[in-house]
Tab-separated table of C-alpha atoms in Angstrom:
chain	number	residue	atom	x	y	z
A	1	MET	CA	0.089	-0.112	0.200
A	2	ALA	CA	2.828	2.557	0.720
A	3	GLY	CA	3.749	1.819	-2.866
A	4	VAL	CA	0.597	2.385	-4.206
A	5	ILE	CA	0.656	5.986	-1.967
A	6	ASP	CA	4.168	7.235	-3.247
A	7	PHE	CA	2.861	6.400	-6.925
A	8	ALA	CA	-0.658	8.171	-6.462
A	9	HIS	CA	1.464	11.543	-4.913
A	10	ALA	CA	3.916	10.978	-8.112
A	11	VAL	CA	1.228	11.358	-10.784
A	12	GLY	CA	-1.280	13.264	-9.119
A	13	ALA	CA	-3.820	10.424	-9.091
A	14	ARG	CA	-6.683	9.614	-6.564
A	15	ILE	CA	-6.848	6.199	-4.609
A	16	VAL	CA	-9.992	3.993	-5.652
A	17	THR	CA	-10.480	0.526	-3.757
A	18	SER	CA	-12.492	-2.507	-2.446
A	19	PHE	CA	-12.767	-4.115	0.844
A	20	ALA	CA	-12.009	-7.940	1.675
A	21	VAL	CA	-14.517	-9.625	2.728
A	22	GLY	CA	-13.939	-13.554	2.667
A	23	PRO	CA	-13.994	-15.549	5.479
A	24	GLY	CA	-11.118	-13.888	7.601
A	25	ASN	CA	-13.431	-10.793	7.866
A	26	ARG	CA	-16.467	-12.413	9.746
A	27	ASP	CA	-17.600	-13.409	12.744
A	28	ALA	CA	-18.822	-16.679	13.971
A	29	ALA	CA	-22.388	-15.853	12.312
A	30	GLY	CA	-20.456	-14.811	8.974
A	31	ILE	CA	-21.183	-11.580	9.130
A	32	TRP	CA	-18.917	-8.930	7.624
A	33	ARG	CA	-16.365	-6.969	10.209
A	34	PRO	CA	-14.886	-3.971	9.626
A	35	ASP	CA	-11.485	-4.713	11.368
A	36	GLN	CA	-9.229	-5.234	8.248
A	37	ALA	CA	-11.345	-2.208	6.632
A	38	ARG	CA	-9.951	-0.051	9.400
A	39	ARG	CA	-6.580	-1.023	9.626
A	40	LEU	CA	-6.089	-0.647	5.729
A	41	LEU	CA	-7.782	3.160	6.313
A	42	ASP	CA	-5.440	3.919	9.295
A	43	PHE	CA	-2.160	2.406	7.752
A	44	THR	CA	-3.435	5.150	4.339
A	45	ARG	CA	-3.438	7.658	6.599
A	46	MET	CA	-0.426	6.858	8.573
A	47	ALA	CA	1.280	6.988	5.376
A	48	GLY	CA	0.318	9.936	4.053
A	49	GLY	CA	-2.443	8.699	1.695
A	50	SER	CA	-6.137	8.820	1.662
A	51	ILE	CA	-8.620	6.739	0.014
A	52	ALA	CA	-10.818	8.743	-2.193
A	53	ALA	CA	-13.549	6.456	-3.038
A	54	ALA	CA	-14.425	2.726	-2.737
A	55	GLU	CA	-16.579	-0.088	-3.336
A	56	PHE	CA	-17.925	-2.597	-0.473
A	57	MET	CA	-16.770	-5.500	-2.451
A	58	ASN	CA	-15.554	-6.213	-5.865
A	59	GLU	CA	-18.286	-7.609	-8.207
A	60	PRO	CA	-20.699	-8.973	-5.627
A	61	ASN	CA	-22.977	-10.674	-8.227
A	62	LEU	CA	-19.877	-13.371	-8.306
A	63	VAL	CA	-19.993	-15.272	-5.467
A	64	ALA	CA	-18.115	-18.410	-6.162
A	65	ILE	CA	-14.925	-15.981	-7.423
A	66	GLY	CA	-15.204	-13.174	-5.132
A	67	GLY	CA	-14.184	-15.246	-1.824
A	68	LEU	CA	-17.636	-15.010	-0.201
A	69	PRO	CA	-19.479	-17.551	1.956
A	70	ALA	CA	-20.907	-20.556	0.322
A	71	GLY	CA	-25.049	-19.481	-0.050
A	72	TYR	CA	-24.177	-15.876	0.317
A	73	ASN	CA	-27.092	-14.156	-1.259
A	74	ALA	CA	-28.560	-11.200	-1.767
A	75	ALA	CA	-30.018	-10.644	1.923
A	76	ALA	CA	-26.629	-11.062	3.280
A	77	TYR	CA	-25.027	-8.800	1.074
A	78	GLY	CA	-27.773	-6.054	1.852
A	79	ARG	CA	-26.894	-6.668	5.707
A	80	ASP	CA	-23.253	-6.153	4.881
A	81	PHE	CA	-23.356	-3.351	3.108
A	82	LYS	CA	-25.539	-1.491	5.691
A	83	LEU	CA	-22.961	-2.188	7.973
A	84	PHE	CA	-20.140	-1.048	5.858
A	85	HIS	CA	-22.388	2.137	5.091
A	86	SER	CA	-22.184	3.152	8.420
A	87	PHE	CA	-18.705	2.115	9.154
A	88	VAL	CA	-17.411	4.933	6.696
A	89	LYS	CA	-19.782	7.496	7.841
A	90	GLN	CA	-18.662	7.297	11.087
A	91	THR	CA	-14.778	6.380	10.035
A	92	VAL	CA	-13.880	8.352	7.413
A	93	PRO	CA	-16.888	10.188	6.008
A	94	GLU	CA	-14.835	12.119	3.449
A	95	MET	CA	-14.686	9.052	1.289
A	96	MET	CA	-17.125	8.205	-1.231
A	97	ILE	CA	-18.936	5.074	-1.412
A	98	LEU	CA	-19.388	3.382	-5.006
A	99	GLY	CA	-21.431	0.610	-5.869
A	100	PRO	CA	-22.715	-2.165	-6.676
A	101	GLY	CA	-19.298	-2.264	-8.566
A	102	ALA	CA	-21.236	-5.339	-9.911
A	103	ILE	CA	-20.350	-6.967	-13.351
A	104	ASN	CA	-22.491	-8.255	-16.676
A	105	GLU	CA	-26.270	-7.442	-17.252
A	106	ALA	CA	-27.189	-10.372	-14.778
A	107	PRO	CA	-30.493	-9.792	-13.112
A	108	GLU	CA	-29.280	-10.620	-9.525
A	109	VAL	CA	-27.999	-7.306	-9.414
A	110	ALA	CA	-30.982	-6.006	-9.086
A	111	ASP	CA	-31.965	-7.611	-5.853
A	112	LEU	CA	-28.802	-6.806	-4.618
A	113	LEU	CA	-29.412	-3.037	-4.827
A	114	GLY	CA	-33.125	-4.105	-3.945
A	115	ALA	CA	-31.531	-5.498	-0.225
A	116	SER	CA	-28.767	-2.912	0.350
A	117	GLY	CA	-31.231	0.031	-0.315
A	118	ALA	CA	-29.895	3.302	-1.358
A	119	GLY	CA	-26.739	4.799	0.063
A	120	VAL	CA	-24.076	5.429	-2.388
A	121	ASP	CA	-22.523	8.798	-3.581
A	122	ALA	CA	-21.671	7.469	-7.158
A	123	PHE	CA	-23.122	4.196	-8.750
A	124	SER	CA	-20.403	2.039	-10.513
A	125	TYR	CA	-20.673	-1.145	-12.672
A	126	HIS	CA	-18.129	-2.618	-14.458
A	127	HIS	CA	-17.665	-3.808	-18.090
A	128	TYR	CA	-16.218	-6.294	-20.384
A	129	GLY	CA	-17.477	-6.952	-23.700
A	130	ALA	CA	-16.745	-10.585	-23.658
A	131	LEU	CA	-14.363	-13.412	-22.093
A	132	SER	CA	-10.924	-13.809	-23.542
A	133	ARG	CA	-9.495	-16.513	-24.877
A	134	ARG	CA	-7.745	-17.262	-21.527
A	135	CYS	CA	-11.594	-18.291	-20.181
A	136	ALA	CA	-12.705	-19.468	-23.860
A	137	GLY	CA	-14.226	-16.366	-25.188
A	138	ALA	CA	-14.800	-16.415	-29.158
A	139	ALA	CA	-14.126	-12.710	-29.679
A	140	THR	CA	-11.950	-12.360	-32.814
A	141	PRO	CA	-9.845	-9.344	-34.063
A	142	GLU	CA	-11.867	-9.090	-37.081
A	143	THR	CA	-14.521	-8.373	-35.001
A	144	ALA	CA	-12.775	-5.611	-33.075
A	145	LEU	CA	-13.651	-3.000	-35.259
A	146	SER	CA	-17.393	-3.814	-35.485
A	147	GLU	CA	-20.325	-1.709	-34.756
A	148	ALA	CA	-21.584	-4.713	-32.861
A	149	TRP	CA	-18.640	-4.900	-30.740
A	150	LEU	CA	-18.279	-1.257	-29.808
A	151	SER	CA	-21.912	-0.833	-29.180
A	152	ARG	CA	-21.441	-3.416	-26.279
A	153	THR	CA	-20.345	-0.407	-24.041
A	154	ASP	CA	-24.160	1.250	-25.053
A	155	GLN	CA	-25.881	-1.503	-23.780
A	156	THR	CA	-24.172	-2.686	-20.617
A	157	LEU	CA	-24.401	1.007	-19.784
A	158	THR	CA	-28.473	0.992	-20.641
A	159	PHE	CA	-28.858	-1.646	-18.079
A	160	TYR	CA	-27.002	-0.324	-15.537
A	161	ARG	CA	-28.451	2.842	-15.984
A	162	THR	CA	-31.633	1.720	-15.760
A	163	LEU	CA	-31.165	0.363	-12.064
A	164	ARG	CA	-29.295	3.497	-11.088
A	165	ASP	CA	-32.665	5.215	-11.957
A	166	ARG	CA	-34.510	2.898	-10.126
A	167	PHE	CA	-32.548	2.393	-7.021
A	168	GLU	CA	-30.036	5.570	-6.809
A	169	PRO	CA	-31.764	8.087	-8.851
A	170	GLY	CA	-29.984	11.189	-9.768
A	171	LYS	CA	-26.444	9.899	-8.536
A	172	PRO	CA	-23.419	10.151	-10.988
A	173	ILE	CA	-22.468	6.852	-12.606
A	174	TRP	CA	-18.968	5.575	-12.836
A	175	LEU	CA	-17.590	2.705	-14.554
A	176	THR	CA	-14.627	1.652	-12.169
A	177	GLU	CA	-13.399	-1.490	-14.308
A	178	THR	CA	-13.129	-2.074	-17.698
A	179	ALA	CA	-11.047	-3.536	-20.522
A	180	GLU	CA	-10.869	-5.222	-24.038
A	181	THR	CA	-12.321	-8.640	-22.634
A	182	ALA	CA	-11.726	-10.095	-18.963
A	183	CYS	CA	-9.627	-12.737	-17.912
A	184	GLY	CA	-6.562	-10.546	-19.193
A	185	GLY	CA	-7.334	-9.391	-22.592
A	186	ASN	CA	-7.008	-11.162	-25.887
A	187	PRO	CA	-3.551	-11.087	-27.559
A	188	TRP	CA	-4.686	-7.885	-29.576
A	189	ALA	CA	-5.609	-6.053	-26.676
A	190	ALA	CA	-1.987	-4.658	-26.455
A	191	THR	CA	-1.972	-3.738	-29.927
A	192	PHE	CA	-3.340	-0.852	-31.798
A	193	LEU	CA	-6.588	-2.783	-32.647
A	194	ASP	CA	-7.659	-2.058	-29.363
A	195	THR	CA	-7.182	1.417	-29.186
A	196	PHE	CA	-10.145	2.308	-31.515
A	197	ARG	CA	-11.926	0.396	-28.950
A	198	TYR	CA	-10.881	2.405	-25.732
A	199	LEU	CA	-11.098	5.799	-26.925
A	200	ASP	CA	-14.506	5.118	-28.793
A	201	GLN	CA	-15.677	3.800	-25.265
A	202	LEU	CA	-14.411	6.527	-23.765
A	203	GLY	CA	-16.476	9.118	-26.477
A	204	ARG	CA	-19.329	7.226	-26.155
A	205	LEU	CA	-19.598	7.332	-21.832
A	206	ALA	CA	-18.328	11.074	-21.975
A	207	LYS	CA	-21.306	11.580	-24.266
A	208	ALA	CA	-23.980	9.656	-22.080
A	209	GLY	CA	-22.840	11.150	-18.894
A	210	VAL	CA	-20.532	8.735	-17.226
A	211	GLN	CA	-17.928	10.770	-15.124
A	212	VAL	CA	-15.630	8.348	-14.635
A	213	VAL	CA	-13.997	5.559	-16.857
A	214	MET	CA	-11.271	3.019	-15.114
A	215	HIS	CA	-9.338	1.149	-17.357
A	216	ASN	CA	-7.936	-2.064	-16.282
A	217	THR	CA	-4.822	-2.380	-16.114
A	218	LEU	CA	-1.902	-0.215	-15.881
A	219	ALA	CA	0.579	-2.886	-16.045
A	220	ALA	CA	-0.305	-6.211	-15.898
A	221	SER	CA	-1.757	-8.627	-18.446
A	222	ASP	CA	-2.499	-8.044	-22.330
A	223	TYR	CA	-5.070	-5.507	-21.516
A	224	GLY	CA	-2.141	-3.054	-19.531
A	225	LEU	CA	-1.478	0.322	-20.759
A	226	LEU	CA	2.197	-0.773	-20.378
A	227	ASP	CA	3.794	-3.885	-21.230
A	228	GLU	CA	3.974	-5.539	-17.152
A	229	GLN	CA	7.893	-6.619	-17.816
A	230	THR	CA	9.516	-3.495	-19.765
A	231	LEU	CA	6.823	-1.042	-18.919
A	232	ALA	CA	7.105	0.402	-22.461
A	233	PRO	CA	4.396	2.183	-23.449
A	234	ARG	CA	1.093	0.525	-25.553
A	235	PRO	CA	-0.702	1.766	-28.192
A	236	ASN	CA	-3.692	2.364	-25.539
A	237	TYR	CA	-1.540	4.414	-23.285
A	238	TRP	CA	-0.575	6.959	-25.954
A	239	GLY	CA	-4.238	7.027	-26.975
A	240	ALA	CA	-4.942	7.787	-22.739
A	241	LEU	CA	-1.995	10.534	-23.059
A	242	LEU	CA	-3.878	12.432	-26.285
A	243	TRP	CA	-7.156	12.050	-24.513
A	244	ARG	CA	-5.804	13.705	-21.122
A	245	GLN	CA	-4.136	16.411	-22.948
A	246	LEU	CA	-6.574	17.550	-25.483
A	247	MET	CA	-9.986	16.520	-24.335
A	248	GLY	CA	-11.648	18.698	-21.623
A	249	THR	CA	-14.772	17.521	-19.626
A	250	THR	CA	-17.348	19.496	-21.058
A	251	VAL	CA	-19.023	17.398	-23.928
A	252	LEU	CA	-20.304	19.019	-27.131
A	253	ASP	CA	-22.383	18.156	-30.044
A	254	PRO	CA	-20.096	17.063	-32.856
A	255	GLY	CA	-22.698	18.175	-35.862
A	256	VAL	CA	-21.697	15.215	-37.799
A	257	PRO	CA	-24.519	12.321	-38.305
A	258	VAL	CA	-23.989	9.082	-36.668
A	259	GLN	CA	-22.838	6.570	-39.196
A	260	PRO	CA	-21.072	2.805	-39.212
A	261	GLY	CA	-17.399	3.042	-39.046
A	262	PHE	CA	-17.118	6.472	-38.629
A	263	HIS	CA	-17.593	8.042	-35.341
A	264	VAL	CA	-16.698	11.308	-33.765
A	265	TYR	CA	-16.896	12.670	-30.646
A	266	ALA	CA	-16.274	16.397	-29.589
A	267	HIS	CA	-15.141	18.323	-26.082
A	268	CYS	CA	-14.127	21.416	-25.429
A	269	GLN	CA	-10.508	21.707	-25.521
A	270	ARG	CA	-8.588	21.102	-22.257
A	271	GLY	CA	-6.537	24.258	-20.849
A	272	MET	CA	-7.876	26.316	-24.055
A	273	PRO	CA	-10.732	28.497	-23.507
A	274	GLY	CA	-13.331	28.859	-26.134
A	275	GLY	CA	-11.132	25.835	-27.993
A	276	VAL	CA	-12.630	22.774	-29.135
A	277	VAL	CA	-11.645	19.242	-29.758
A	278	LEU	CA	-12.881	16.861	-32.031
A	279	LEU	CA	-12.316	13.007	-31.843
A	280	VAL	CA	-12.394	11.448	-35.343
A	281	ILE	CA	-12.293	7.815	-35.484
A	282	ASN	CA	-12.727	5.439	-38.882
A	283	THR	CA	-13.346	1.977	-38.071
A	284	ASP	CA	-13.371	0.861	-41.772
A	285	ARG	CA	-10.554	-0.790	-42.810
A	286	ASN	CA	-10.989	-0.324	-46.259
A	287	ALA	CA	-12.522	3.315	-46.678
A	288	PRO	CA	-11.639	6.897	-46.080
A	289	TYR	CA	-14.248	9.572	-44.528
A	290	SER	CA	-14.564	13.207	-44.645
A	291	VAL	CA	-15.487	15.723	-42.186
A	292	ASN	CA	-15.989	19.619	-42.917
A	293	ILE	CA	-14.009	21.346	-40.132
A	294	ALA	CA	-14.647	25.497	-40.317
A	295	ASP	CA	-11.325	26.534	-38.806
A	296	ALA	CA	-7.448	26.088	-38.815
A	297	SER	CA	-7.000	23.272	-36.704
A	298	GLU	CA	-4.180	21.065	-34.841
A	299	ARG	CA	-4.546	17.499	-36.102
A	300	TYR	CA	-3.079	14.316	-34.404
A	301	THR	CA	-3.558	11.083	-36.035
A	302	LEU	CA	-2.954	7.729	-34.587
A	303	ASP	CA	-2.322	4.966	-36.885
A	304	ALA	CA	-0.292	1.769	-37.202
A	305	ALA	CA	1.788	-0.402	-39.956
A	306	ASN	CA	-1.148	-2.721	-39.322
A	307	SER	CA	-3.838	-2.757	-36.839
A	308	GLN	CA	-2.255	-5.511	-34.696
A	309	ASP	CA	0.775	-3.931	-34.246
A	310	SER	CA	2.236	-2.977	-30.854
A	311	THR	CA	3.692	0.359	-32.319
A	312	VAL	CA	1.889	3.206	-32.732
A	313	ARG	CA	2.593	6.491	-34.834
A	314	LEU	CA	1.377	10.181	-34.698
A	315	ASN	CA	1.404	11.959	-37.645
A	316	GLY	CA	3.651	9.170	-38.949
A	317	THR	CA	6.044	9.106	-36.177
A	318	ALA	CA	6.480	5.999	-34.293
A	319	LEU	CA	5.682	6.909	-30.525
A	320	ALA	CA	8.441	5.604	-28.297
A	321	LEU	CA	10.251	6.795	-24.533
A	322	GLY	CA	13.192	8.639	-25.308
A	323	LEU	CA	16.004	9.197	-23.411
A	324	GLU	CA	15.659	8.331	-19.455
A	325	ASP	CA	11.910	7.437	-20.502
A	326	GLY	CA	10.935	10.758	-21.047
A	327	VAL	CA	7.571	11.052	-22.639
A	328	PRO	CA	8.164	12.848	-26.229
A	329	SER	CA	5.976	15.814	-26.980
A	330	MET	CA	3.009	15.532	-28.515
A	331	THR	CA	2.289	17.981	-30.887
A	332	GLY	CA	0.034	18.163	-33.894
A	333	ILE	CA	0.630	19.510	-37.082
A	334	PRO	CA	-1.265	22.437	-38.852
A	335	ALA	CA	-4.721	21.564	-40.739
A	336	SER	CA	-6.618	24.107	-42.926
A	337	GLY	CA	-10.388	24.275	-42.598
A	338	GLY	CA	-12.194	22.939	-44.828
A	339	ILE	CA	-12.736	19.334	-45.811
A	340	LEU	CA	-10.993	17.258	-43.957
A	341	THR	CA	-10.238	12.647	-45.348
A	342	THR	CA	-9.145	10.383	-42.399
A	343	ALA	CA	-7.414	7.369	-43.925
A	344	PRO	CA	-9.405	3.897	-43.107
A	345	ALA	CA	-8.319	2.410	-39.544
A	346	THR	CA	-6.987	5.631	-38.579
A	347	ILE	CA	-7.981	7.937	-34.824
A	348	THR	CA	-7.560	11.364	-35.100
A	349	PHE	CA	-7.911	14.223	-32.914
A	350	LEU	CA	-8.520	17.754	-34.037
A	351	ALA	CA	-7.934	20.780	-31.472
A	352	VAL	CA	-9.278	23.728	-32.886
A	353	PRO	CA	-8.252	26.386	-29.917
A	354	ALA	CA	-9.783	29.361	-31.786
A	355	ALA	CA	-13.144	27.988	-32.253
A	356	ALA	CA	-14.438	30.491	-29.636
A	357	ASN	CA	-17.343	28.386	-28.308
A	358	PRO	CA	-18.921	30.014	-25.928
A	359	ALA	CA	-19.978	26.700	-23.718
A	360	CYS	CA	-16.063	26.367	-23.672
A	361	GLU	CA	-15.310	29.763	-22.370
């Protein structure tokens, strides 16, 4: 935990977690006890850190793999969650309570929420489009750019937003765990092919009002943003870096009709009053697409020699760490106003700092 705290301080991150709920955290009657949660919170505080938010437990609808007692059901969850809620409010009231942190579009999630009652500060859920090959999943790289695959983000959000509206109306909604597929991701999760899913997912969810998206993982397995052996950035890392550099938190209407193979998202430009950024994703493997940009812009185009390449290029230059692992300058190239054409299987950020959009002032 000390290392996590140091890392959070170094990168300006906030810590979000869940707590242990296995047999060692229960009394003789099987009721959850807060002893270990209290010890974790106390240690974090003494080490100079803080926990910003927490789910009571990870994926409470997966009893068999969550370390929960045999026969654990919605009533037991409701009882334990209420104990957890009281403990947090008495011990660390500044920490946000998230929940339920469930996975999959499972009907039993409604039972869990009904038993626990209202009480979260933000409604959280987890999403994976499928299982990876490690767990006998059937996803293929050939379908990784398809509308059916990309739209699974919307389907899962619709399921959980309906539950949010029913049990926790008005609460913000967070996606606290997601990646290409569950069970560590498929091999192509480490390539440019998955960057389309990643950035399109961020665009879709921001447009739908989801406030927070947490990607699994930073540096573990195929879906990690960094290679776990070398810590070299993977394509999704560079995509995340450009999103953070350019895309502000105010979502705009891009004014571009939705069409298969061509997705456009618009935000205020981060740190640039009045500026606008368009994220233009061409998922068609064969056809170019065009968009009309009224003003001059700065263009940041990500592509690769082939979609399953582990090296991604920015405006034609391969991205890699420099001396002493320094991050290269992520700069755009000038693009004049008018019709802008994007090549097949590319991702382009278009920054328009002089847009003078009143919503971005």
